[in-house]
PDB file of C-alpha atoms (C1' of nucleotides) in Angstrom:
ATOM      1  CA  UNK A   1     -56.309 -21.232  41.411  1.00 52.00           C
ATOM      2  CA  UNK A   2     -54.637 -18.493  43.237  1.00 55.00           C
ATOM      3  CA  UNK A   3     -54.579 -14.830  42.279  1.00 60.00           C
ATOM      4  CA  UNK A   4     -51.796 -12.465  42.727  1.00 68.00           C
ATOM      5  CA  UNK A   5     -52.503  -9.325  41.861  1.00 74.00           C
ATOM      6  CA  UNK A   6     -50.124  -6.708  40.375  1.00 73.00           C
ATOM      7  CA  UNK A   7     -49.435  -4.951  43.213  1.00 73.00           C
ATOM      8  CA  UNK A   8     -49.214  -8.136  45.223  1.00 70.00           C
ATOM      9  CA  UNK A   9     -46.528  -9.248  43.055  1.00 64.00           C
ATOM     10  CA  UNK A  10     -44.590  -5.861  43.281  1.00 63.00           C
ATOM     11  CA  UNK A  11     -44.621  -6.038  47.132  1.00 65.00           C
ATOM     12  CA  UNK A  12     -43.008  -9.659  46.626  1.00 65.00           C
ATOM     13  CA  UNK A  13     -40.434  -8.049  44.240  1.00 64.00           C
ATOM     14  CA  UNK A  14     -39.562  -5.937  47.095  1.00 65.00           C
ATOM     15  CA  UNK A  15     -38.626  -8.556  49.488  1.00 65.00           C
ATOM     16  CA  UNK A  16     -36.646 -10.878  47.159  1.00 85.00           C
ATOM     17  CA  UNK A  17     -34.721  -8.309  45.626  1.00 91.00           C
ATOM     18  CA  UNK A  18     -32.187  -6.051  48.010  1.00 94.00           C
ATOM     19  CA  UNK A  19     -29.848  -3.555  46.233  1.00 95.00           C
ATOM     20  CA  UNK A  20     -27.560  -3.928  49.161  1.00 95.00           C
ATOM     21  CA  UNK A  21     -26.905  -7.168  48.573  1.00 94.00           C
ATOM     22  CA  UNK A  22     -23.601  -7.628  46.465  1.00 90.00           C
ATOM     23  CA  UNK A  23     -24.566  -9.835  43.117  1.00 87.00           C
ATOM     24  CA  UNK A  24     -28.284  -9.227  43.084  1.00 93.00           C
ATOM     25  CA  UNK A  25     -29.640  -7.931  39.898  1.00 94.00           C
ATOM     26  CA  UNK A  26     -30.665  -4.930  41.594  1.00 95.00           C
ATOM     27  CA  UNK A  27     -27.563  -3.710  42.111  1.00 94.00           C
ATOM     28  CA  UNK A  28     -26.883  -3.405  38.187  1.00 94.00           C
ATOM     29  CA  UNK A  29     -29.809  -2.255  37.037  1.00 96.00           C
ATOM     30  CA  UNK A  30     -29.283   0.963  40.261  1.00 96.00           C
ATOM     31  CA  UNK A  31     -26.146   1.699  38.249  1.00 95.00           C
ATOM     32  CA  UNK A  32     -27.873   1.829  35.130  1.00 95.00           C
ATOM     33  CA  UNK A  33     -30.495   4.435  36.844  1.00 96.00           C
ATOM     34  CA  UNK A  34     -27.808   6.586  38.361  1.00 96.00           C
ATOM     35  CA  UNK A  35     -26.640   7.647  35.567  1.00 96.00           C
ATOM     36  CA  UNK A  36     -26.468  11.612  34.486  1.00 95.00           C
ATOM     37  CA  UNK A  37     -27.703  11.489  30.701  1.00 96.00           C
ATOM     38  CA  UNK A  38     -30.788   9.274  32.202  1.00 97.00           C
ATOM     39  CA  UNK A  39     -31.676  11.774  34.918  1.00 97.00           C
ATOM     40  CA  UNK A  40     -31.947  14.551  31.755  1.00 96.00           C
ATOM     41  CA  UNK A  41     -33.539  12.209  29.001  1.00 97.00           C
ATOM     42  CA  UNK A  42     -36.493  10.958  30.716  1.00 97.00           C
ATOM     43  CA  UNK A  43     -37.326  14.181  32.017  1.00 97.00           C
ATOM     44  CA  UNK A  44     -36.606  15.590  28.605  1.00 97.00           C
ATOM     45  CA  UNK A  45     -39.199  12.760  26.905  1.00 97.00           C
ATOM     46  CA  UNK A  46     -42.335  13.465  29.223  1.00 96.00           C
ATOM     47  CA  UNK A  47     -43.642  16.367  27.808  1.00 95.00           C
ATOM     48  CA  UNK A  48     -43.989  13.976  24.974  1.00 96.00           C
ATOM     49  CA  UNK A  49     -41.795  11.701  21.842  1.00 97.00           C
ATOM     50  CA  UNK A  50     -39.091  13.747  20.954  1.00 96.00           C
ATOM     51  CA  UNK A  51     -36.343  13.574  17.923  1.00 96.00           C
ATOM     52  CA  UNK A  52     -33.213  12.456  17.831  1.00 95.00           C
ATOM     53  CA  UNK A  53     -31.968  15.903  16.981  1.00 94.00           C
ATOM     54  CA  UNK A  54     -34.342  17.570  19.453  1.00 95.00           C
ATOM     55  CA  UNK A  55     -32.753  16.041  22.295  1.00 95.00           C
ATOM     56  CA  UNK A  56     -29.806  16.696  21.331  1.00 95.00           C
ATOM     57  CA  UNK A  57     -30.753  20.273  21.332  1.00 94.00           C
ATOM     58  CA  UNK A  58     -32.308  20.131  24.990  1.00 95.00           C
ATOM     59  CA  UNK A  59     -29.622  18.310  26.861  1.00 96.00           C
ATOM     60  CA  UNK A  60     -27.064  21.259  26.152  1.00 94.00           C
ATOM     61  CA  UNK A  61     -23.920  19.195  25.741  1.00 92.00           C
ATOM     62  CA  UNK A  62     -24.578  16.070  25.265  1.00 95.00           C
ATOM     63  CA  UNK A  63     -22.300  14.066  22.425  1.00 94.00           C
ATOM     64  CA  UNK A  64     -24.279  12.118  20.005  1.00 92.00           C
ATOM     65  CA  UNK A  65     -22.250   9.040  20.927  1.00 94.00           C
ATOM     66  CA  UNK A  66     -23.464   9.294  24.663  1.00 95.00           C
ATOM     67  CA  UNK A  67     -26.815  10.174  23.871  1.00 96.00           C
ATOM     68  CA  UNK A  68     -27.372   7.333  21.416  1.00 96.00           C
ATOM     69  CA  UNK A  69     -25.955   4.698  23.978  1.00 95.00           C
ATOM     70  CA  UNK A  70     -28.020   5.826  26.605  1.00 96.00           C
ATOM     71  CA  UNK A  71     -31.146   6.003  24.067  1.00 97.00           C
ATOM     72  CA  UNK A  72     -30.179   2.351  23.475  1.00 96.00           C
ATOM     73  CA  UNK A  73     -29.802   1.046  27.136  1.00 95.00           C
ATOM     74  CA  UNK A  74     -33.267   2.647  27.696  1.00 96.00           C
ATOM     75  CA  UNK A  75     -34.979   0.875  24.715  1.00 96.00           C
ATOM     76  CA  UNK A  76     -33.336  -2.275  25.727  1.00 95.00           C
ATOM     77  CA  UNK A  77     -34.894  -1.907  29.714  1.00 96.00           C
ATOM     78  CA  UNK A  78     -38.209  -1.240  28.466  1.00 96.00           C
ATOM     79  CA  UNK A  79     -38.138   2.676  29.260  1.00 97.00           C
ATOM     80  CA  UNK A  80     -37.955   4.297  25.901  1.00 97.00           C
ATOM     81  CA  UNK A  81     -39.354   3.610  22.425  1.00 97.00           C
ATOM     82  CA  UNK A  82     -37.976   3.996  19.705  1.00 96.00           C
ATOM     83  CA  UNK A  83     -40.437   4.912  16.136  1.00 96.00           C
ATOM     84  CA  UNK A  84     -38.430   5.123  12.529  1.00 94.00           C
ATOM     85  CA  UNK A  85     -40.663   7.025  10.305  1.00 92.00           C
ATOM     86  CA  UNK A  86     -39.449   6.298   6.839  1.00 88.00           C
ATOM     87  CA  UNK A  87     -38.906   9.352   4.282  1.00 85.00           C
ATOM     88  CA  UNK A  88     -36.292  11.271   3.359  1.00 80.00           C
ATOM     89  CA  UNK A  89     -34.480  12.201   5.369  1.00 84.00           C
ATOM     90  CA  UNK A  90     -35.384   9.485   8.113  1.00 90.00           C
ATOM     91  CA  UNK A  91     -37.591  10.360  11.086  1.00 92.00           C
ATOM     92  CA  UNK A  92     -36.814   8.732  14.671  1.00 95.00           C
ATOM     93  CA  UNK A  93     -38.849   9.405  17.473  1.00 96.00           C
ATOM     94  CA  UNK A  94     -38.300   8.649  20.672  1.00 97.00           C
ATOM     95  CA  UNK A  95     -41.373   8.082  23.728  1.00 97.00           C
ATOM     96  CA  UNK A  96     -41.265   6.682  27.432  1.00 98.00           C
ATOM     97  CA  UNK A  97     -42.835   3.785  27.440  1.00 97.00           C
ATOM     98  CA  UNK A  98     -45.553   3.039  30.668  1.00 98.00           C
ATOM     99  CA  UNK A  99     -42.386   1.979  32.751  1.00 97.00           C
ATOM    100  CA  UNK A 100     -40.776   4.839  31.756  1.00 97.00           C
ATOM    101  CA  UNK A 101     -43.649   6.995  32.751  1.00 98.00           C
ATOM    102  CA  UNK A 102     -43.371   5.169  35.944  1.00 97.00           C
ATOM    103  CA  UNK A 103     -39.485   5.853  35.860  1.00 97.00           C
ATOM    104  CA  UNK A 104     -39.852  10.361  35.504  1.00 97.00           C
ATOM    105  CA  UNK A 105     -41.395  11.196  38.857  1.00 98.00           C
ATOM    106  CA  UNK A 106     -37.981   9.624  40.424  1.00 97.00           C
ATOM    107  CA  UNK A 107     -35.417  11.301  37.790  1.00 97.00           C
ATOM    108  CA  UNK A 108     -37.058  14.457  37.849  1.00 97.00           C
ATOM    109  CA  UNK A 109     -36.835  14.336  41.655  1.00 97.00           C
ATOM    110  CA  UNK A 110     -33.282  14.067  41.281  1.00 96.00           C
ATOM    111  CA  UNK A 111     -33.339  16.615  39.029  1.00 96.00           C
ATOM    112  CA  UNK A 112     -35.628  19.161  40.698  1.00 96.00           C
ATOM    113  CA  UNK A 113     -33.325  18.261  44.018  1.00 96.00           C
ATOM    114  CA  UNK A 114     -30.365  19.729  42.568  1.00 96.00           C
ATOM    115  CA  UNK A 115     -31.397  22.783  41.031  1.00 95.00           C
ATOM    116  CA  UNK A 116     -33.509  23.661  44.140  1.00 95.00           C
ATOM    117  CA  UNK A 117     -30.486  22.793  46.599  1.00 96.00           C
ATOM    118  CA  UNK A 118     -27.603  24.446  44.340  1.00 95.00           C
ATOM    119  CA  UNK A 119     -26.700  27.214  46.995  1.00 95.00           C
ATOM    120  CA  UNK A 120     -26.736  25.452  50.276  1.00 95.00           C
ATOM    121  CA  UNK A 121     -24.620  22.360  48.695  1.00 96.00           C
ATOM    122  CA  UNK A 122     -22.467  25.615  47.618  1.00 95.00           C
ATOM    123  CA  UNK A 123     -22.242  27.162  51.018  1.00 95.00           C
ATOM    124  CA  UNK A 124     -21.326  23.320  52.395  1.00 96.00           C
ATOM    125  CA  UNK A 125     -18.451  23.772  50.198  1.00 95.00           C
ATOM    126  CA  UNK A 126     -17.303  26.916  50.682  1.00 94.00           C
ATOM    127  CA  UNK A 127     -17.406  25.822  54.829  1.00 94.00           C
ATOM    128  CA  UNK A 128     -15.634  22.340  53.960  1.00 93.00           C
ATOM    129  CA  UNK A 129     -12.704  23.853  52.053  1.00 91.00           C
ATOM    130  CA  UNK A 130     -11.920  27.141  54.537  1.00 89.00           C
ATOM    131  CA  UNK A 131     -11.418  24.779  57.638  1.00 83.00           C
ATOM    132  CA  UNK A 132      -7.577  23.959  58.581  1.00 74.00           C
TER     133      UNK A 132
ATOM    134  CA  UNK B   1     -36.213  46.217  53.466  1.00 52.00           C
ATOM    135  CA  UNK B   2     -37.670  42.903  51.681  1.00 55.00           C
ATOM    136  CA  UNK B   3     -37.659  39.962  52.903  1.00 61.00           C
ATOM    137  CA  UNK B   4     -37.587  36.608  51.658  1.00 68.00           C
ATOM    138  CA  UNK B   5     -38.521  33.684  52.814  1.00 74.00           C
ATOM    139  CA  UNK B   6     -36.406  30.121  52.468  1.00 73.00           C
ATOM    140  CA  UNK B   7     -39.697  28.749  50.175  1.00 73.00           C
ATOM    141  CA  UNK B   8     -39.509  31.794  47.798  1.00 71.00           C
ATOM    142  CA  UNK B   9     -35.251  31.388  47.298  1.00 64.00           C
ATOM    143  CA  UNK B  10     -35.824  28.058  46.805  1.00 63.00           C
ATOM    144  CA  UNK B  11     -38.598  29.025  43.894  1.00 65.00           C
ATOM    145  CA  UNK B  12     -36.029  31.032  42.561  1.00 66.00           C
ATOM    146  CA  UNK B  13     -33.137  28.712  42.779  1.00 65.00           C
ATOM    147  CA  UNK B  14     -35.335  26.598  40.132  1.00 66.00           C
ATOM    148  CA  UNK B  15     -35.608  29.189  38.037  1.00 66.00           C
ATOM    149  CA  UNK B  16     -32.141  30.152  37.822  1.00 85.00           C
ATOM    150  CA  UNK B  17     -30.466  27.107  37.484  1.00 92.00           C
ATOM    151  CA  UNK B  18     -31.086  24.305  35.022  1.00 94.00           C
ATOM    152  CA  UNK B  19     -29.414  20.884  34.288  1.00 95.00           C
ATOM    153  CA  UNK B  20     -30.486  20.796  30.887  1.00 95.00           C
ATOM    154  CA  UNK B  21     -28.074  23.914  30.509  1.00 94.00           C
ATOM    155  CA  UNK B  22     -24.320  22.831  29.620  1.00 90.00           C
ATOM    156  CA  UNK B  23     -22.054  24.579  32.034  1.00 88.00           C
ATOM    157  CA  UNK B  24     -24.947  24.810  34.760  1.00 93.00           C
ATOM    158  CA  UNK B  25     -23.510  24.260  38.285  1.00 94.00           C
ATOM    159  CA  UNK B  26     -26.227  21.492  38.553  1.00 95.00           C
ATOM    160  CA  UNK B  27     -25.172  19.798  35.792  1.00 94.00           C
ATOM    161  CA  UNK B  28     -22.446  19.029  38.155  1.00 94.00           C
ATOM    162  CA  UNK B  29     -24.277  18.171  40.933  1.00 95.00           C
ATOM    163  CA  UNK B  30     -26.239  15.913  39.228  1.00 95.00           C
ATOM    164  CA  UNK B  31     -23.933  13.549  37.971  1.00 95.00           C
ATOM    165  CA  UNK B  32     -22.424  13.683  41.774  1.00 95.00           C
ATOM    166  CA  UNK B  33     -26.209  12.422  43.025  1.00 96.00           C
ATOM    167  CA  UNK B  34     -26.218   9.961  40.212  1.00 96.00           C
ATOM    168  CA  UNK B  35     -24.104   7.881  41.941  1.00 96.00           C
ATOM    169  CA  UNK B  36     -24.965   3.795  42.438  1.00 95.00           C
ATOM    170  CA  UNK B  37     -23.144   4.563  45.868  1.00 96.00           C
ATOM    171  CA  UNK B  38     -24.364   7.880  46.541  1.00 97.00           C
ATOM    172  CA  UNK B  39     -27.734   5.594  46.125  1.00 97.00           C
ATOM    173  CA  UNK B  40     -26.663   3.241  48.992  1.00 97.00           C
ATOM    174  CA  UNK B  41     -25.171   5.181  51.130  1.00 97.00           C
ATOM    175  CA  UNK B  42     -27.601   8.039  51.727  1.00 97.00           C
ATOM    176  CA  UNK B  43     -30.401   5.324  52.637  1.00 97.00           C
ATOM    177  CA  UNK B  44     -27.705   3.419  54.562  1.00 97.00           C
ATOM    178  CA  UNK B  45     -27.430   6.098  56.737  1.00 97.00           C
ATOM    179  CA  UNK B  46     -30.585   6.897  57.343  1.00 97.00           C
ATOM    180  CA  UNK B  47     -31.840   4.724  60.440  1.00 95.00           C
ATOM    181  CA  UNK B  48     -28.929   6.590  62.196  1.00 96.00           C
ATOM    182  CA  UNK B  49     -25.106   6.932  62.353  1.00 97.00           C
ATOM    183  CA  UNK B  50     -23.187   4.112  61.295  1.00 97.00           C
ATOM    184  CA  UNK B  51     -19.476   3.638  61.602  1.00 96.00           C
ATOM    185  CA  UNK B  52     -17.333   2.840  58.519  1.00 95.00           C
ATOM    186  CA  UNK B  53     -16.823  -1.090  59.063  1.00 94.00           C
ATOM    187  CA  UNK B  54     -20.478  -1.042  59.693  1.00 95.00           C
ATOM    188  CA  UNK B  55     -21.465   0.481  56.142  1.00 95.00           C
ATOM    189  CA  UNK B  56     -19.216  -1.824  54.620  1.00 95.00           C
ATOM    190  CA  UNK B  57     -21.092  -4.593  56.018  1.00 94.00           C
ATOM    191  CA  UNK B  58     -24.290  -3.135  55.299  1.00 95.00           C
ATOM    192  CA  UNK B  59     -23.204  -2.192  51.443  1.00 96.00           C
ATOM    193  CA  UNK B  60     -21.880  -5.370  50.741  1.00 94.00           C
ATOM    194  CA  UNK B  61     -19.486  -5.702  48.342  1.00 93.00           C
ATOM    195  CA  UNK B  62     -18.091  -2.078  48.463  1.00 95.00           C
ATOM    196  CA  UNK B  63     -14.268  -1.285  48.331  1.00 94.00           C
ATOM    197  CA  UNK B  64     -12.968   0.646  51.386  1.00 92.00           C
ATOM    198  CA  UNK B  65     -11.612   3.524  48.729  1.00 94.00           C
ATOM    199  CA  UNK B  66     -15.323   3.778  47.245  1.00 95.00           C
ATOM    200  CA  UNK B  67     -16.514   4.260  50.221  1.00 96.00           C
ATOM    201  CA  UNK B  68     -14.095   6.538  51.846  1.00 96.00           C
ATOM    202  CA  UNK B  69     -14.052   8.431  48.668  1.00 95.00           C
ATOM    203  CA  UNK B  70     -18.312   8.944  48.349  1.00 96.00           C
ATOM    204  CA  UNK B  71     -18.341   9.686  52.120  1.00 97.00           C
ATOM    205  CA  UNK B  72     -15.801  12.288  51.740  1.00 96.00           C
ATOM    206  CA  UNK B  73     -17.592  13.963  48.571  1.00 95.00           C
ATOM    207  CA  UNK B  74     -20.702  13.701  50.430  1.00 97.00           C
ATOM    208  CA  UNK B  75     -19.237  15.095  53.193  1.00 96.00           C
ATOM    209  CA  UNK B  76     -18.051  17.881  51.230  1.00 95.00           C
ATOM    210  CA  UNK B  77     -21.420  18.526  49.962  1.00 96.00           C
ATOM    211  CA  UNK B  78     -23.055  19.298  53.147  1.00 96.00           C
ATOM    212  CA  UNK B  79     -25.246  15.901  53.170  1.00 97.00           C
ATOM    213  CA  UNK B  80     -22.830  13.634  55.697  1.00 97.00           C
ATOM    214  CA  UNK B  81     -21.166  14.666  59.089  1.00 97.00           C
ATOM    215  CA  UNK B  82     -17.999  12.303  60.037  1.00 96.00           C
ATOM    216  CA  UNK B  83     -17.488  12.412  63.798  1.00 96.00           C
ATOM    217  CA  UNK B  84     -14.328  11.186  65.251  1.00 95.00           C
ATOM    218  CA  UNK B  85     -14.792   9.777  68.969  1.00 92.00           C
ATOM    219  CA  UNK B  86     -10.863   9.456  70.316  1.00 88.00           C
ATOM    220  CA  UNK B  87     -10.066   6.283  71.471  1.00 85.00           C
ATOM    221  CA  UNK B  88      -8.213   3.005  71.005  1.00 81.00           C
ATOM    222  CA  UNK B  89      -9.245   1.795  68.692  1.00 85.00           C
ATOM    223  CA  UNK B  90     -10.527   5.534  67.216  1.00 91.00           C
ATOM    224  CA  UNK B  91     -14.588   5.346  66.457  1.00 92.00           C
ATOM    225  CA  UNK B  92     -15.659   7.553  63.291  1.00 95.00           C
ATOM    226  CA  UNK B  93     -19.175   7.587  63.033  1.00 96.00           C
ATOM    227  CA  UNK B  94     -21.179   9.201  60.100  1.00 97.00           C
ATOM    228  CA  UNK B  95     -24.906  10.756  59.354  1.00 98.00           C
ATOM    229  CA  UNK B  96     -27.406  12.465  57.254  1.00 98.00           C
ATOM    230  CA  UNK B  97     -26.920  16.164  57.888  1.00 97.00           C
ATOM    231  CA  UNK B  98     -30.274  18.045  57.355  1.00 98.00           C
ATOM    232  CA  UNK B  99     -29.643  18.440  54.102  1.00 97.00           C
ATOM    233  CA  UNK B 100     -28.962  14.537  53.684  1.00 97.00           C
ATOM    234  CA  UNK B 101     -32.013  14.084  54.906  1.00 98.00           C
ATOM    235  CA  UNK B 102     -34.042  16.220  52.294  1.00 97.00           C
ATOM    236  CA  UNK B 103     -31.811  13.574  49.785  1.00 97.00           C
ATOM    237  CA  UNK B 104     -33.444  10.413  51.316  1.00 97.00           C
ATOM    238  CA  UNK B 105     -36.338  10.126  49.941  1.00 98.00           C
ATOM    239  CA  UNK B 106     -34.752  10.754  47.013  1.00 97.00           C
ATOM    240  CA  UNK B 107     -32.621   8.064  46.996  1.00 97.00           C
ATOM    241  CA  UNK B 108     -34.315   5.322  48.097  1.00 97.00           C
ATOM    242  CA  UNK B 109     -37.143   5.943  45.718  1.00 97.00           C
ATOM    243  CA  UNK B 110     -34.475   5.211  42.748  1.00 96.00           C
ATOM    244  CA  UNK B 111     -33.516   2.617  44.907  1.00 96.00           C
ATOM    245  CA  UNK B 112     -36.844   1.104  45.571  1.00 96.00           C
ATOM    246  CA  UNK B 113     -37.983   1.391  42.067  1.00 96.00           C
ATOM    247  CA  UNK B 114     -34.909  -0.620  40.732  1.00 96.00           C
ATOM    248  CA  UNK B 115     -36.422  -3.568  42.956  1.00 95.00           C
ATOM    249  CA  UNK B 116     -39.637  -2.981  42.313  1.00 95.00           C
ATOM    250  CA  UNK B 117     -39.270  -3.364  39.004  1.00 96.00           C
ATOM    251  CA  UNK B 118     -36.620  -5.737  38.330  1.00 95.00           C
ATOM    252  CA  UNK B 119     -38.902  -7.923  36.833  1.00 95.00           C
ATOM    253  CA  UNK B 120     -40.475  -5.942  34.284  1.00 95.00           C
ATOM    254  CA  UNK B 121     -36.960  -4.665  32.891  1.00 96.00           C
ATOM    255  CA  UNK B 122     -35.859  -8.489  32.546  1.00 95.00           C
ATOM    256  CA  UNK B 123     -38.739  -8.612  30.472  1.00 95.00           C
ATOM    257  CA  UNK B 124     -38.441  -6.212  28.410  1.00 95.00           C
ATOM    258  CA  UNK B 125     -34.453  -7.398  28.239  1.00 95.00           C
ATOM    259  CA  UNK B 126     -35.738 -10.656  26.876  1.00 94.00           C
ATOM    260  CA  UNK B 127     -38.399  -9.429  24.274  1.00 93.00           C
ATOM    261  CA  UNK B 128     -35.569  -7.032  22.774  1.00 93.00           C
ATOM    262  CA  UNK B 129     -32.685  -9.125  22.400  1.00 91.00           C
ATOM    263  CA  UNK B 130     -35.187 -11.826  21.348  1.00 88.00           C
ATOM    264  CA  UNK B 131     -35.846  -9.544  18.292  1.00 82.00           C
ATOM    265  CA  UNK B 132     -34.463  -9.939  14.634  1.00 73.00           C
TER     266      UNK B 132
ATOM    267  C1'  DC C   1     -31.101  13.687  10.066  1.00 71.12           C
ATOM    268  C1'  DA C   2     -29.888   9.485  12.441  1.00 71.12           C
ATOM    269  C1'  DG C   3     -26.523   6.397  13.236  1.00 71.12           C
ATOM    270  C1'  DT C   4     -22.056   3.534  13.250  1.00 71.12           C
ATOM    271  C1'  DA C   5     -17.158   3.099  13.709  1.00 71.12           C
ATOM    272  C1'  DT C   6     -12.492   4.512  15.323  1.00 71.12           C
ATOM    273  C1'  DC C   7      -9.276   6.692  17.997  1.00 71.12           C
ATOM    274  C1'  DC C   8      -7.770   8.176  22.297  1.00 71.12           C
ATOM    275  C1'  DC C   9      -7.518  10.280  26.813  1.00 71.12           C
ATOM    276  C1'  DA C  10      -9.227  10.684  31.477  1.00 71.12           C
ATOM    277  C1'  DA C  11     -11.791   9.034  35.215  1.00 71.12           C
ATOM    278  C1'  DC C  12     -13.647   4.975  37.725  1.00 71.12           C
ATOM    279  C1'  DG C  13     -12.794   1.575  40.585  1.00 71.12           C
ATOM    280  C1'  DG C  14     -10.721  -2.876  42.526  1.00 71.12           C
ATOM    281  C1'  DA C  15      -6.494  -5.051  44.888  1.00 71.12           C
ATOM    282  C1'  DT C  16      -2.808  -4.605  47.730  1.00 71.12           C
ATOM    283  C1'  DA C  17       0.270  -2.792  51.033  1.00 71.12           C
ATOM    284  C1'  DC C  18       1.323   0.427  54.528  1.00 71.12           C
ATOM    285  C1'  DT C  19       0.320   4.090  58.840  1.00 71.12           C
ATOM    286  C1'  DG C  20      -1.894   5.897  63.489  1.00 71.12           C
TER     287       DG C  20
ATOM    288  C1'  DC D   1     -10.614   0.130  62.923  1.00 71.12           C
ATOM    289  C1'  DA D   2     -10.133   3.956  59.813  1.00 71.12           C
ATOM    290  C1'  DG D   3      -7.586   5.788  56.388  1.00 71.12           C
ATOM    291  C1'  DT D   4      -3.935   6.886  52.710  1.00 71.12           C
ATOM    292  C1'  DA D   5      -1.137   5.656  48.791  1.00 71.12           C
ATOM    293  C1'  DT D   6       0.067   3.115  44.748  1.00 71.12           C
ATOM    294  C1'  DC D   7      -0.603   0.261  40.935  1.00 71.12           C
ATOM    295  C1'  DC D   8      -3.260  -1.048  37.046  1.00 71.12           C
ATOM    296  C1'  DG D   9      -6.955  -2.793  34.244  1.00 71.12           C
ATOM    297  C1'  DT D  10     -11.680  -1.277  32.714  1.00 71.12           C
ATOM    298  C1'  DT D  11     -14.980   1.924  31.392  1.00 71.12           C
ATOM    299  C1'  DG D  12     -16.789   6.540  30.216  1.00 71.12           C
ATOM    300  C1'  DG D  13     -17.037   9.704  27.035  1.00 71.12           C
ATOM    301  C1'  DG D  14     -15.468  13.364  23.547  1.00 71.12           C
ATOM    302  C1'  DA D  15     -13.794  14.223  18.572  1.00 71.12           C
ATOM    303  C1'  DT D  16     -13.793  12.973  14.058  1.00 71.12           C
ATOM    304  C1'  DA D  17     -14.960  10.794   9.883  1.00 71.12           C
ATOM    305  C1'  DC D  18     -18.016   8.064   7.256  1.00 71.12           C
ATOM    306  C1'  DT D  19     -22.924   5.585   5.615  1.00 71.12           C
ATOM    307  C1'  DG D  20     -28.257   5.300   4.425  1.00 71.12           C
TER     308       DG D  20
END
DNA sequence: CAGTATCCCAACGGATACTG
DNA sequence: CAGTATCCGTTGGGATACTG
């Protein structure tokens, strides 16, 4: 029988699938990536599982409600997973899975791109706003 | 007097500013780049200029206010220049900047993953909403 | 502590119609 | 062709209150 290997197959996924194309799944699962509390919670998971609580506490901001739902999204995709501990009170951990591993090098690109290119989008502004 | 270089203000660009932070400048930035069309526009652009009716076509299924509206932002941001070639009809034609190109590989890397990996998130999609 | 359930407002985003 | 303006439904997302 014929063998495809794993990297065979993802070189195949490449060609079917075309995010430019309106209606492929693609398409969806980009807007589920480009998403703000994504681009801080994987980031925020690879140093290793954190708590609910504890991610609350490093994603300044964030509401429980939104953080939850995007916790959820990511279980559901295969990114994060999620460990109840029982005792009292409750323990829930959360961990990137191996996709999500595979996931953080993009987000925190994204991340890493803003904070290092603050100023000049900054100055871009400042230009873009003073002309007539 | 001291000098520094454009390597060493970047360095301490990413110390100074930090999405995790609520009320971070980037914080705003990065929900701007987390942007499904931000995603297709910025590797739309990137084999060249393209005209507006031309990135319409290529994004398929785009509205003419999304993508006047990202191109404008983008514009904005220092990562697009809009060139208007008078005429009848007029001819606007729009490109990476510089800056828009440091974005690229960005983007298409979030891009690229979401078809690389379609497959395994439909997966995991299945196993968790196959679960009691 | 972790999570669900409402309520409610603002922003997103498509459809349509109209200018230069 | 490129763009603006308007309408209007849908979604995002915060605040609050309540369970295990």
């Amino acid at each position: 029988m014929a063998t495809t290997s794993a990297a065979q197959r993802r070189e195949q996924a490449k060609r079917d699938y075309d995010a430019f194309l309106e209606g492929c799944p693609t398409r969806e699962l980009l807007s589920r990536l480009t998403d703000k509390w994504v681009a801080l919670v994987i980031p925020a998971l690879a140093g290793g599982p954190l708590r609910h609580g504890e991610l609350a506490r490093r994603i300044a901001g964030v509401s429980q409600k939104m953080l939850t739902q995007t916790l959820r999204t990511l279980e559901r995709d295969g990114l994060v997973t999620r460990t109840v501990t029982l005792s009292v009170p409750v323990c829930v951990d959360y961990a990137l899975t191996p996709l999500g591993h595979e996931l953080f090098p993009v987000m925190v690109a994204i991340k890493n791109w803003a904070e290092t290119h603050m100023d000049r989008v900054f100055e871009a502004r400042t230009q873009f706003d003073a002309r007539p």
